[in-house]
Structures are given as structure tokens and as C-alpha cells.
Amino acid sequence: MSSLIACHDCDLIQRLPHISEAGTIQCIRCGAVLHQKIRNSIERTLSLTLAGLVLFGLANTFPFLAFKIGAQVRQTTLLTGIQELYAQGMPELSVIVLLTTVLVPFAQMICMLYILLPLKFRRIPIKLPQVFRFIRHLQPWNMMEVFMLGILVSVVKLAKMAQIIPGVALFSFLALIFVMAAMTASLDSHLIWEKWDEKR
Ligand SMILES: [Zn+2]
């Protein structure tokens, strides 16, 4: 089956040829990449999503950072850190951090699982287009790397005052950033729409 596609660069509408192997399709007029076919896109994205969920679990249960001042050790987790922001009179900021570093990434992975798991077994999940579009809308709200940058800056500033011990959650969180980026990159969105079209 072939579908019509408009070139992102020159707007030429053309028929997309069906390719079974991994590769790229270029615009016949300007040479821009119209579609990049990724080998085993569904399986690859699915396994990255599952790995992401495991890392997410670790990042939210284990200690994130520990501060040691003299004999006193204070441990924080991602969620207690957010609670702390709320307690210190920054409710808006705590909500934003909760949303952009915990809720949005979790929702992204759950929605991805909801779409990919049935597709893997040749089934079409209910409301696939809505859920798939929802994932795209969530994407800009995932700001884990911004949060990580903030953590790094504060760690550097605090290093003079206290000894800082990174926890399991910090490394899991860092790995999760890369896994989620790979998850987004390995998803062949054209393939999802193709499957949706076939079964309709
Ligand atoms: Zn073009």
C-alpha cells in the first residue's frame, strides 16, 4: 500500500513507495528525507519502553542524593525533593517539577506501551490515533534533562558546603533520559499510521 505525503521542505505531494527493508525515501524534487524506515521499529521501541519503565521505577524508589555535613547525613529521593519544594513555599514550582520529571515521562511510556504491545501481536488498540497524538503533545513537556542540568549546577554549588553522595536513583534517572531519547528516535510513526490504515 502506498500513501500520499507532502515534502516538508518543498511541499511537493508525492506517492510514498512501499519499502520493506530499512532505508530512507527522499523527495524526488529536492532530495529532502521524506521517511526513514527503521528496522524492527516496534520491537525496538517496545524494549526501550520496558527498559525505561524499569529505570523509572528505580529512579523513584531509591535515594537520589545524600548530603553529608559533619556527622549528619540527609538522604533525598526524587519525590521527597518535590515535597520539600512544596513545603518551602514553592507550590507552583513543585507542581511543574512533578509534572515534567515524573508524570509526563511516565504517561509517555504507558501510552507507548498501550500502543506498541497490541501492535506487536497484530492487534489495533482502541483509540490508537488519539493516544498516539497525545504522546506527541506530551513530548515538549518532558523536561528531565533540564532538571538534570539544574541538579548538576546545584551539586557544584553545594559541593563546598557538604559532601554529596549520588544515589542509585540519580544514575537511573540519567540513564532514563537517554533511553527515552532512544525510544522516541526508534519509533517509526509512519509505520503506526500504516498499521492503523490496514486494519480499518
Ligand atoms: Zn521536496
mmCIF file with all atom_site columns, C-alpha atoms and ligand atoms in Angstrom:
data_model
loop_
_atom_site.group_PDB
_atom_site.id
_atom_site.type_symbol
_atom_site.label_atom_id
_atom_site.label_alt_id
_atom_site.label_comp_id
_atom_site.label_asym_id
_atom_site.label_entity_id
_atom_site.label_seq_id
_atom_site.pdbx_PDB_ins_code
_atom_site.Cartn_x
_atom_site.Cartn_y
_atom_site.Cartn_z
_atom_site.occupancy
_atom_site.B_iso_or_equiv
_atom_site.pdbx_formal_charge
_atom_site.auth_seq_id
_atom_site.auth_comp_id
_atom_site.auth_asym_id
_atom_site.auth_atom_id
_atom_site.pdbx_PDB_model_num
ATOM   1   C  CA . MET A 1 1   ? 0.000  0.000  0.000  1.00 0.00 ? 1   MET A CA 1
ATOM   2   C  CA . SER A 1 2   ? 1.292  3.465  -0.836 1.00 0.00 ? 2   SER A CA 1
ATOM   3   C  CA . SER A 1 3   ? 0.218  6.754  0.684  1.00 0.00 ? 3   SER A CA 1
ATOM   4   C  CA . LEU A 1 4   ? 0.404  10.389 -0.290 1.00 0.00 ? 4   LEU A CA 1
ATOM   5   C  CA . ILE A 1 5   ? 2.873  12.588 1.523  1.00 0.00 ? 5   ILE A CA 1
ATOM   6   C  CA . ALA A 1 6   ? 3.822  16.258 1.248  1.00 0.00 ? 6   ALA A CA 1
ATOM   7   C  CA . CYS A 1 7   ? 7.535  17.092 1.322  1.00 0.00 ? 7   CYS A CA 1
ATOM   8   C  CA . HIS A 1 8   ? 8.381  19.094 4.467  1.00 0.00 ? 8   HIS A CA 1
ATOM   9   C  CA . ASP A 1 9   ? 10.842 21.221 2.505  1.00 0.00 ? 9   ASP A CA 1
ATOM   10  C  CA . CYS A 1 10  ? 9.276  21.938 -0.878 1.00 0.00 ? 10  CYS A CA 1
ATOM   11  C  CA . ASP A 1 11  ? 5.617  20.891 -0.339 1.00 0.00 ? 11  ASP A CA 1
ATOM   12  C  CA . LEU A 1 12  ? 5.561  18.593 -3.351 1.00 0.00 ? 12  LEU A CA 1
ATOM   13  C  CA . ILE A 1 13  ? 2.868  15.980 -2.888 1.00 0.00 ? 13  ILE A CA 1
ATOM   14  C  CA . GLN A 1 14  ? 4.012  12.548 -3.947 1.00 0.00 ? 14  GLN A CA 1
ATOM   15  C  CA . ARG A 1 15  ? 3.193  8.909  -3.501 1.00 0.00 ? 15  ARG A CA 1
ATOM   16  C  CA . LEU A 1 16  ? 5.335  7.156  -0.909 1.00 0.00 ? 16  LEU A CA 1
ATOM   17  C  CA . PRO A 1 17  ? 6.618  3.863  -2.299 1.00 0.00 ? 17  PRO A CA 1
ATOM   18  C  CA . HIS A 1 18  ? 6.355  0.844  -0.047 1.00 0.00 ? 18  HIS A CA 1
ATOM   19  C  CA . ILE A 1 19  ? 9.724  -0.397 1.167  1.00 0.00 ? 19  ILE A CA 1
ATOM   20  C  CA . SER A 1 20  ? 10.169 -3.499 3.266  1.00 0.00 ? 20  SER A CA 1
ATOM   21  C  CA . GLU A 1 21  ? 13.840 -3.031 4.118  1.00 0.00 ? 21  GLU A CA 1
ATOM   22  C  CA . ALA A 1 22  ? 15.290 -0.352 6.356  1.00 0.00 ? 22  ALA A CA 1
ATOM   23  C  CA . GLY A 1 23  ? 16.267 2.797  4.463  1.00 0.00 ? 23  GLY A CA 1
ATOM   24  C  CA . THR A 1 24  ? 15.285 6.332  3.610  1.00 0.00 ? 24  THR A CA 1
ATOM   25  C  CA . ILE A 1 25  ? 12.922 7.718  0.998  1.00 0.00 ? 25  ILE A CA 1
ATOM   26  C  CA . GLN A 1 26  ? 13.859 11.070 -0.482 1.00 0.00 ? 26  GLN A CA 1
ATOM   27  C  CA . CYS A 1 27  ? 11.800 13.738 -2.171 1.00 0.00 ? 27  CYS A CA 1
ATOM   28  C  CA . ILE A 1 28  ? 12.003 13.370 -5.956 1.00 0.00 ? 28  ILE A CA 1
ATOM   29  C  CA . ARG A 1 29  ? 12.299 17.121 -6.447 1.00 0.00 ? 29  ARG A CA 1
ATOM   30  C  CA . CYS A 1 30  ? 14.532 18.465 -3.645 1.00 0.00 ? 30  CYS A CA 1
ATOM   31  C  CA . GLY A 1 31  ? 16.052 15.351 -2.122 1.00 0.00 ? 31  GLY A CA 1
ATOM   32  C  CA . ALA A 1 32  ? 14.813 16.002 1.442  1.00 0.00 ? 32  ALA A CA 1
ATOM   33  C  CA . VAL A 1 33  ? 14.235 12.898 3.545  1.00 0.00 ? 33  VAL A CA 1
ATOM   34  C  CA . LEU A 1 34  ? 10.521 12.089 3.452  1.00 0.00 ? 34  LEU A CA 1
ATOM   35  C  CA . HIS A 1 35  ? 10.536 8.990  5.537  1.00 0.00 ? 35  HIS A CA 1
ATOM   36  C  CA . GLN A 1 36  ? 13.118 6.927  7.328  1.00 0.00 ? 36  GLN A CA 1
ATOM   37  C  CA . LYS A 1 37  ? 12.263 3.314  7.723  1.00 0.00 ? 37  LYS A CA 1
ATOM   38  C  CA . ILE A 1 38  ? 13.708 1.830  10.923 1.00 0.00 ? 38  ILE A CA 1
ATOM   39  C  CA . ARG A 1 39  ? 14.372 -1.882 11.157 1.00 0.00 ? 39  ARG A CA 1
ATOM   40  C  CA . ASN A 1 40  ? 12.190 -3.661 13.772 1.00 0.00 ? 40  ASN A CA 1
ATOM   41  C  CA . SER A 1 41  ? 10.860 -0.285 14.906 1.00 0.00 ? 41  SER A CA 1
ATOM   42  C  CA . ILE A 1 42  ? 8.009  -1.689 17.018 1.00 0.00 ? 42  ILE A CA 1
ATOM   43  C  CA . GLU A 1 43  ? 10.123 -4.312 18.823 1.00 0.00 ? 43  GLU A CA 1
ATOM   44  C  CA . ARG A 1 44  ? 12.979 -1.881 19.376 1.00 0.00 ? 44  ARG A CA 1
ATOM   45  C  CA . THR A 1 45  ? 10.759 0.884  20.728 1.00 0.00 ? 45  THR A CA 1
ATOM   46  C  CA . LEU A 1 46  ? 8.853  -1.597 22.878 1.00 0.00 ? 46  LEU A CA 1
ATOM   47  C  CA . SER A 1 47  ? 12.006 -2.952 24.517 1.00 0.00 ? 47  SER A CA 1
ATOM   48  C  CA . LEU A 1 48  ? 13.301 0.578  25.123 1.00 0.00 ? 48  LEU A CA 1
ATOM   49  C  CA . THR A 1 49  ? 9.939  1.481  26.700 1.00 0.00 ? 49  THR A CA 1
ATOM   50  C  CA . LEU A 1 50  ? 10.125 -1.519 29.045 1.00 0.00 ? 50  LEU A CA 1
ATOM   51  C  CA . ALA A 1 51  ? 13.736 -0.660 29.963 1.00 0.00 ? 51  ALA A CA 1
ATOM   52  C  CA . GLY A 1 52  ? 12.564 2.918  30.572 1.00 0.00 ? 52  GLY A CA 1
ATOM   53  C  CA . LEU A 1 53  ? 9.810  1.772  32.938 1.00 0.00 ? 53  LEU A CA 1
ATOM   54  C  CA . VAL A 1 54  ? 12.304 -0.283 34.985 1.00 0.00 ? 54  VAL A CA 1
ATOM   55  C  CA . LEU A 1 55  ? 14.655 2.726  35.212 1.00 0.00 ? 55  LEU A CA 1
ATOM   56  C  CA . PHE A 1 56  ? 11.695 4.949  36.105 1.00 0.00 ? 56  PHE A CA 1
ATOM   57  C  CA . GLY A 1 57  ? 10.825 2.582  38.979 1.00 0.00 ? 57  GLY A CA 1
ATOM   58  C  CA . LEU A 1 58  ? 14.418 2.695  40.239 1.00 0.00 ? 58  LEU A CA 1
ATOM   59  C  CA . ALA A 1 59  ? 14.648 6.474  39.866 1.00 0.00 ? 59  ALA A CA 1
ATOM   60  C  CA . ASN A 1 60  ? 11.541 6.968  42.001 1.00 0.00 ? 60  ASN A CA 1
ATOM   61  C  CA . THR A 1 61  ? 12.205 4.482  44.786 1.00 0.00 ? 61  THR A CA 1
ATOM   62  C  CA . PHE A 1 62  ? 15.921 4.625  45.517 1.00 0.00 ? 62  PHE A CA 1
ATOM   63  C  CA . PRO A 1 63  ? 17.806 7.555  47.109 1.00 0.00 ? 63  PRO A CA 1
ATOM   64  C  CA . PHE A 1 64  ? 18.585 10.334 44.641 1.00 0.00 ? 64  PHE A CA 1
ATOM   65  C  CA . LEU A 1 65  ? 21.211 12.321 46.504 1.00 0.00 ? 65  LEU A CA 1
ATOM   66  C  CA . ALA A 1 66  ? 22.615 12.239 50.011 1.00 0.00 ? 66  ALA A CA 1
ATOM   67  C  CA . PHE A 1 67  ? 24.169 15.248 51.716 1.00 0.00 ? 67  PHE A CA 1
ATOM   68  C  CA . LYS A 1 68  ? 26.745 14.719 54.398 1.00 0.00 ? 68  LYS A CA 1
ATOM   69  C  CA . ILE A 1 69  ? 27.550 17.668 56.658 1.00 0.00 ? 69  ILE A CA 1
ATOM   70  C  CA . GLY A 1 70  ? 29.807 16.609 59.501 1.00 0.00 ? 70  GLY A CA 1
ATOM   71  C  CA . ALA A 1 71  ? 28.239 13.513 61.023 1.00 0.00 ? 71  ALA A CA 1
ATOM   72  C  CA . GLN A 1 72  ? 24.799 14.343 59.677 1.00 0.00 ? 72  GLN A CA 1
ATOM   73  C  CA . VAL A 1 73  ? 23.588 12.554 56.545 1.00 0.00 ? 73  VAL A CA 1
ATOM   74  C  CA . ARG A 1 74  ? 20.438 13.654 54.761 1.00 0.00 ? 74  ARG A CA 1
ATOM   75  C  CA . GLN A 1 75  ? 19.011 11.490 52.044 1.00 0.00 ? 75  GLN A CA 1
ATOM   76  C  CA . THR A 1 76  ? 16.546 12.636 49.443 1.00 0.00 ? 76  THR A CA 1
ATOM   77  C  CA . THR A 1 77  ? 14.534 10.843 46.798 1.00 0.00 ? 77  THR A CA 1
ATOM   78  C  CA . LEU A 1 78  ? 13.025 12.435 43.716 1.00 0.00 ? 78  LEU A CA 1
ATOM   79  C  CA . LEU A 1 79  ? 9.593  12.628 45.349 1.00 0.00 ? 79  LEU A CA 1
ATOM   80  C  CA . THR A 1 80  ? 10.756 13.896 48.748 1.00 0.00 ? 80  THR A CA 1
ATOM   81  C  CA . GLY A 1 81  ? 12.706 16.579 46.871 1.00 0.00 ? 81  GLY A CA 1
ATOM   82  C  CA . ILE A 1 82  ? 9.473  17.685 45.217 1.00 0.00 ? 82  ILE A CA 1
ATOM   83  C  CA . GLN A 1 83  ? 7.645  17.608 48.574 1.00 0.00 ? 83  GLN A CA 1
ATOM   84  C  CA . GLU A 1 84  ? 10.435 19.710 50.031 1.00 0.00 ? 84  GLU A CA 1
ATOM   85  C  CA . LEU A 1 85  ? 9.898  22.371 47.340 1.00 0.00 ? 85  LEU A CA 1
ATOM   86  C  CA . TYR A 1 86  ? 6.215  22.455 48.258 1.00 0.00 ? 86  TYR A CA 1
ATOM   87  C  CA . ALA A 1 87  ? 6.991  22.695 51.978 1.00 0.00 ? 87  ALA A CA 1
ATOM   88  C  CA . GLN A 1 88  ? 9.410  25.567 51.365 1.00 0.00 ? 88  GLN A CA 1
ATOM   89  C  CA . GLY A 1 89  ? 6.675  27.707 49.867 1.00 0.00 ? 89  GLY A CA 1
ATOM   90  C  CA . MET A 1 90  ? 7.175  26.946 46.176 1.00 0.00 ? 90  MET A CA 1
ATOM   91  C  CA . PRO A 1 91  ? 3.980  25.051 45.329 1.00 0.00 ? 91  PRO A CA 1
ATOM   92  C  CA . GLU A 1 92  ? 3.913  26.142 41.653 1.00 0.00 ? 92  GLU A CA 1
ATOM   93  C  CA . LEU A 1 93  ? 7.490  25.014 41.107 1.00 0.00 ? 93  LEU A CA 1
ATOM   94  C  CA . SER A 1 94  ? 6.884  21.690 42.840 1.00 0.00 ? 94  SER A CA 1
ATOM   95  C  CA . VAL A 1 95  ? 3.898  21.017 40.576 1.00 0.00 ? 95  VAL A CA 1
ATOM   96  C  CA . ILE A 1 96  ? 5.954  21.853 37.463 1.00 0.00 ? 96  ILE A CA 1
ATOM   97  C  CA . VAL A 1 97  ? 8.814  19.591 38.572 1.00 0.00 ? 97  VAL A CA 1
ATOM   98  C  CA . LEU A 1 98  ? 6.384  16.779 39.390 1.00 0.00 ? 98  LEU A CA 1
ATOM   99  C  CA . LEU A 1 99  ? 4.732  17.168 36.000 1.00 0.00 ? 99  LEU A CA 1
ATOM   100 C  CA . THR A 1 100 ? 7.840  17.488 33.830 1.00 0.00 ? 100 THR A CA 1
ATOM   101 C  CA . THR A 1 101 ? 10.081 14.930 35.511 1.00 0.00 ? 101 THR A CA 1
ATOM   102 C  CA . VAL A 1 102 ? 7.685  12.300 36.864 1.00 0.00 ? 102 VAL A CA 1
ATOM   103 C  CA . LEU A 1 103 ? 4.135  12.384 35.476 1.00 0.00 ? 103 LEU A CA 1
ATOM   104 C  CA . VAL A 1 104 ? 4.814  13.264 31.829 1.00 0.00 ? 104 VAL A CA 1
ATOM   105 C  CA . PRO A 1 105 ? 7.633  10.722 31.274 1.00 0.00 ? 105 PRO A CA 1
ATOM   106 C  CA . PHE A 1 106 ? 5.521  8.047  32.974 1.00 0.00 ? 106 PHE A CA 1
ATOM   107 C  CA . ALA A 1 107 ? 2.460  8.884  30.865 1.00 0.00 ? 107 ALA A CA 1
ATOM   108 C  CA . GLN A 1 108 ? 4.615  8.828  27.707 1.00 0.00 ? 108 GLN A CA 1
ATOM   109 C  CA . MET A 1 109 ? 5.888  5.338  28.456 1.00 0.00 ? 109 MET A CA 1
ATOM   110 C  CA . ILE A 1 110 ? 2.479  3.971  29.470 1.00 0.00 ? 110 ILE A CA 1
ATOM   111 C  CA . CYS A 1 111 ? 0.881  5.341  26.269 1.00 0.00 ? 111 CYS A CA 1
ATOM   112 C  CA . MET A 1 112 ? 3.739  3.913  24.214 1.00 0.00 ? 112 MET A CA 1
ATOM   113 C  CA . LEU A 1 113 ? 3.205  0.513  25.839 1.00 0.00 ? 113 LEU A CA 1
ATOM   114 C  CA . TYR A 1 114 ? -0.534 0.795  25.233 1.00 0.00 ? 114 TYR A CA 1
ATOM   115 C  CA . ILE A 1 115 ? 0.074  1.285  21.501 1.00 0.00 ? 115 ILE A CA 1
ATOM   116 C  CA . LEU A 1 116 ? 3.041  -0.993 20.870 1.00 0.00 ? 116 LEU A CA 1
ATOM   117 C  CA . LEU A 1 117 ? 2.153  -4.095 22.881 1.00 0.00 ? 117 LEU A CA 1
ATOM   118 C  CA . PRO A 1 118 ? -1.071 -4.825 20.928 1.00 0.00 ? 118 PRO A CA 1
ATOM   119 C  CA . LEU A 1 119 ? 0.629  -3.890 17.606 1.00 0.00 ? 119 LEU A CA 1
ATOM   120 C  CA . LYS A 1 120 ? 3.367  -6.408 18.370 1.00 0.00 ? 120 LYS A CA 1
ATOM   121 C  CA . PHE A 1 121 ? 0.652  -9.080 18.486 1.00 0.00 ? 121 PHE A CA 1
ATOM   122 C  CA . ARG A 1 122 ? -1.079 -7.762 15.377 1.00 0.00 ? 122 ARG A CA 1
ATOM   123 C  CA . ARG A 1 123 ? -3.918 -6.068 17.204 1.00 0.00 ? 123 ARG A CA 1
ATOM   124 C  CA . ILE A 1 124 ? -5.007 -2.460 16.998 1.00 0.00 ? 124 ILE A CA 1
ATOM   125 C  CA . PRO A 1 125 ? -5.535 -0.763 20.369 1.00 0.00 ? 125 PRO A CA 1
ATOM   126 C  CA . ILE A 1 126 ? -8.777 1.185  20.880 1.00 0.00 ? 126 ILE A CA 1
ATOM   127 C  CA . LYS A 1 127 ? -8.451 4.932  20.192 1.00 0.00 ? 127 LYS A CA 1
ATOM   128 C  CA . LEU A 1 128 ? -4.973 4.493  18.683 1.00 0.00 ? 128 LEU A CA 1
ATOM   129 C  CA . PRO A 1 129 ? -4.941 7.851  16.800 1.00 0.00 ? 129 PRO A CA 1
ATOM   130 C  CA . GLN A 1 130 ? -5.977 9.789  19.915 1.00 0.00 ? 130 GLN A CA 1
ATOM   131 C  CA . VAL A 1 131 ? -3.399 8.095  22.151 1.00 0.00 ? 131 VAL A CA 1
ATOM   132 C  CA . PHE A 1 132 ? -0.668 8.461  19.521 1.00 0.00 ? 132 PHE A CA 1
ATOM   133 C  CA . ARG A 1 133 ? -1.382 12.181 19.108 1.00 0.00 ? 133 ARG A CA 1
ATOM   134 C  CA . PHE A 1 134 ? -1.448 12.532 22.891 1.00 0.00 ? 134 PHE A CA 1
ATOM   135 C  CA . ILE A 1 135 ? 2.133  11.143 23.053 1.00 0.00 ? 135 ILE A CA 1
ATOM   136 C  CA . ARG A 1 136 ? 3.212  13.839 20.568 1.00 0.00 ? 136 ARG A CA 1
ATOM   137 C  CA . HIS A 1 137 ? 1.557  16.527 22.692 1.00 0.00 ? 137 HIS A CA 1
ATOM   138 C  CA . LEU A 1 138 ? 3.312  15.243 25.815 1.00 0.00 ? 138 LEU A CA 1
ATOM   139 C  CA . GLN A 1 139 ? 6.787  15.325 24.249 1.00 0.00 ? 139 GLN A CA 1
ATOM   140 C  CA . PRO A 1 140 ? 7.570  19.057 24.817 1.00 0.00 ? 140 PRO A CA 1
ATOM   141 C  CA . TRP A 1 141 ? 6.569  18.676 28.485 1.00 0.00 ? 141 TRP A CA 1
ATOM   142 C  CA . ASN A 1 142 ? 9.211  16.099 29.199 1.00 0.00 ? 142 ASN A CA 1
ATOM   143 C  CA . MET A 1 143 ? 11.993 18.207 30.736 1.00 0.00 ? 143 MET A CA 1
ATOM   144 C  CA . MET A 1 144 ? 14.065 15.600 32.505 1.00 0.00 ? 144 MET A CA 1
ATOM   145 C  CA . GLU A 1 145 ? 17.310 16.909 31.018 1.00 0.00 ? 145 GLU A CA 1
ATOM   146 C  CA . VAL A 1 146 ? 16.546 20.447 32.214 1.00 0.00 ? 146 VAL A CA 1
ATOM   147 C  CA . PHE A 1 147 ? 16.002 19.065 35.702 1.00 0.00 ? 147 PHE A CA 1
ATOM   148 C  CA . MET A 1 148 ? 19.255 17.081 35.485 1.00 0.00 ? 148 MET A CA 1
ATOM   149 C  CA . LEU A 1 149 ? 21.130 20.226 34.474 1.00 0.00 ? 149 LEU A CA 1
ATOM   150 C  CA . GLY A 1 150 ? 19.637 22.036 37.474 1.00 0.00 ? 150 GLY A CA 1
ATOM   151 C  CA . ILE A 1 151 ? 20.756 19.202 39.758 1.00 0.00 ? 151 ILE A CA 1
ATOM   152 C  CA . LEU A 1 152 ? 24.297 19.364 38.365 1.00 0.00 ? 152 LEU A CA 1
ATOM   153 C  CA . VAL A 1 153 ? 24.510 23.128 38.867 1.00 0.00 ? 153 VAL A CA 1
ATOM   154 C  CA . SER A 1 154 ? 23.274 22.909 42.466 1.00 0.00 ? 154 SER A CA 1
ATOM   155 C  CA . VAL A 1 155 ? 25.580 19.980 43.218 1.00 0.00 ? 155 VAL A CA 1
ATOM   156 C  CA . VAL A 1 156 ? 28.573 22.019 42.037 1.00 0.00 ? 156 VAL A CA 1
ATOM   157 C  CA . LYS A 1 157 ? 27.445 24.958 44.196 1.00 0.00 ? 157 LYS A CA 1
ATOM   158 C  CA . LEU A 1 158 ? 26.783 22.801 47.261 1.00 0.00 ? 158 LEU A CA 1
ATOM   159 C  CA . ALA A 1 159 ? 29.988 20.806 46.928 1.00 0.00 ? 159 ALA A CA 1
ATOM   160 C  CA . LYS A 1 160 ? 31.859 23.344 49.073 1.00 0.00 ? 160 LYS A CA 1
ATOM   161 C  CA . MET A 1 161 ? 29.345 23.137 51.912 1.00 0.00 ? 161 MET A CA 1
ATOM   162 C  CA . ALA A 1 162 ? 28.609 19.444 52.100 1.00 0.00 ? 162 ALA A CA 1
ATOM   163 C  CA . GLN A 1 163 ? 29.769 16.101 50.847 1.00 0.00 ? 163 GLN A CA 1
ATOM   164 C  CA . ILE A 1 164 ? 27.370 14.926 48.175 1.00 0.00 ? 164 ILE A CA 1
ATOM   165 C  CA . ILE A 1 165 ? 26.793 11.250 47.595 1.00 0.00 ? 165 ILE A CA 1
ATOM   166 C  CA . PRO A 1 166 ? 24.958 10.371 44.365 1.00 0.00 ? 166 PRO A CA 1
ATOM   167 C  CA . GLY A 1 167 ? 22.414 7.573  44.748 1.00 0.00 ? 167 GLY A CA 1
ATOM   168 C  CA . VAL A 1 168 ? 21.126 4.740  42.550 1.00 0.00 ? 168 VAL A CA 1
ATOM   169 C  CA . ALA A 1 169 ? 18.155 6.877  41.517 1.00 0.00 ? 169 ALA A CA 1
ATOM   170 C  CA . LEU A 1 170 ? 20.406 9.598  40.095 1.00 0.00 ? 170 LEU A CA 1
ATOM   171 C  CA . PHE A 1 171 ? 22.154 7.161  37.763 1.00 0.00 ? 171 PHE A CA 1
ATOM   172 C  CA . SER A 1 172 ? 18.836 5.540  36.827 1.00 0.00 ? 172 SER A CA 1
ATOM   173 C  CA . PHE A 1 173 ? 17.404 8.971  36.073 1.00 0.00 ? 173 PHE A CA 1
ATOM   174 C  CA . LEU A 1 174 ? 20.386 9.825  33.883 1.00 0.00 ? 174 LEU A CA 1
ATOM   175 C  CA . ALA A 1 175 ? 20.082 6.519  32.009 1.00 0.00 ? 175 ALA A CA 1
ATOM   176 C  CA . LEU A 1 176 ? 16.331 7.100  31.645 1.00 0.00 ? 176 LEU A CA 1
ATOM   177 C  CA . ILE A 1 177 ? 16.966 10.372 29.784 1.00 0.00 ? 177 ILE A CA 1
ATOM   178 C  CA . PHE A 1 178 ? 18.999 8.510  27.157 1.00 0.00 ? 178 PHE A CA 1
ATOM   179 C  CA . VAL A 1 179 ? 16.619 5.551  26.973 1.00 0.00 ? 179 VAL A CA 1
ATOM   180 C  CA . MET A 1 180 ? 13.639 7.864  26.440 1.00 0.00 ? 180 MET A CA 1
ATOM   181 C  CA . ALA A 1 181 ? 15.500 9.758  23.723 1.00 0.00 ? 181 ALA A CA 1
ATOM   182 C  CA . ALA A 1 182 ? 16.306 6.455  22.001 1.00 0.00 ? 182 ALA A CA 1
ATOM   183 C  CA . MET A 1 183 ? 12.689 5.346  22.434 1.00 0.00 ? 183 MET A CA 1
ATOM   184 C  CA . THR A 1 184 ? 11.416 8.466  20.656 1.00 0.00 ? 184 THR A CA 1
ATOM   185 C  CA . ALA A 1 185 ? 14.035 8.144  17.917 1.00 0.00 ? 185 ALA A CA 1
ATOM   186 C  CA . SER A 1 186 ? 13.371 4.476  17.193 1.00 0.00 ? 186 SER A CA 1
ATOM   187 C  CA . LEU A 1 187 ? 9.635  4.925  16.732 1.00 0.00 ? 187 LEU A CA 1
ATOM   188 C  CA . ASP A 1 188 ? 8.610  4.905  13.081 1.00 0.00 ? 188 ASP A CA 1
ATOM   189 C  CA . SER A 1 189 ? 5.427  6.963  13.269 1.00 0.00 ? 189 SER A CA 1
ATOM   190 C  CA . HIS A 1 190 ? 4.619  6.302  9.615  1.00 0.00 ? 190 HIS A CA 1
ATOM   191 C  CA . LEU A 1 191 ? 4.517  2.586  10.375 1.00 0.00 ? 191 LEU A CA 1
ATOM   192 C  CA . ILE A 1 192 ? 1.976  3.138  13.177 1.00 0.00 ? 192 ILE A CA 1
ATOM   193 C  CA . TRP A 1 193 ? -0.351 5.040  10.803 1.00 0.00 ? 193 TRP A CA 1
ATOM   194 C  CA . GLU A 1 194 ? 0.185  2.357  8.170  1.00 0.00 ? 194 GLU A CA 1
ATOM   195 C  CA . LYS A 1 195 ? -0.948 -0.364 10.598 1.00 0.00 ? 195 LYS A CA 1
ATOM   196 C  CA . TRP A 1 196 ? -3.941 1.742  11.597 1.00 0.00 ? 196 TRP A CA 1
ATOM   197 C  CA . ASP A 1 197 ? -4.896 2.181  7.918  1.00 0.00 ? 197 ASP A CA 1
ATOM   198 C  CA . GLU A 1 198 ? -4.531 -1.534 7.138  1.00 0.00 ? 198 GLU A CA 1
ATOM   199 C  CA . LYS A 1 199 ? -6.850 -2.713 9.901  1.00 0.00 ? 199 LYS A CA 1
ATOM   200 C  CA . ARG A 1 200 ? -9.527 -0.080 9.428  1.00 0.00 ? 200 ARG A CA 1
HETATM 201 ZN ZN . ZN  B 2 .   ? 10.939 18.206 -1.601 1.00 0.00 ? 1   ZN  B ZN 1
#
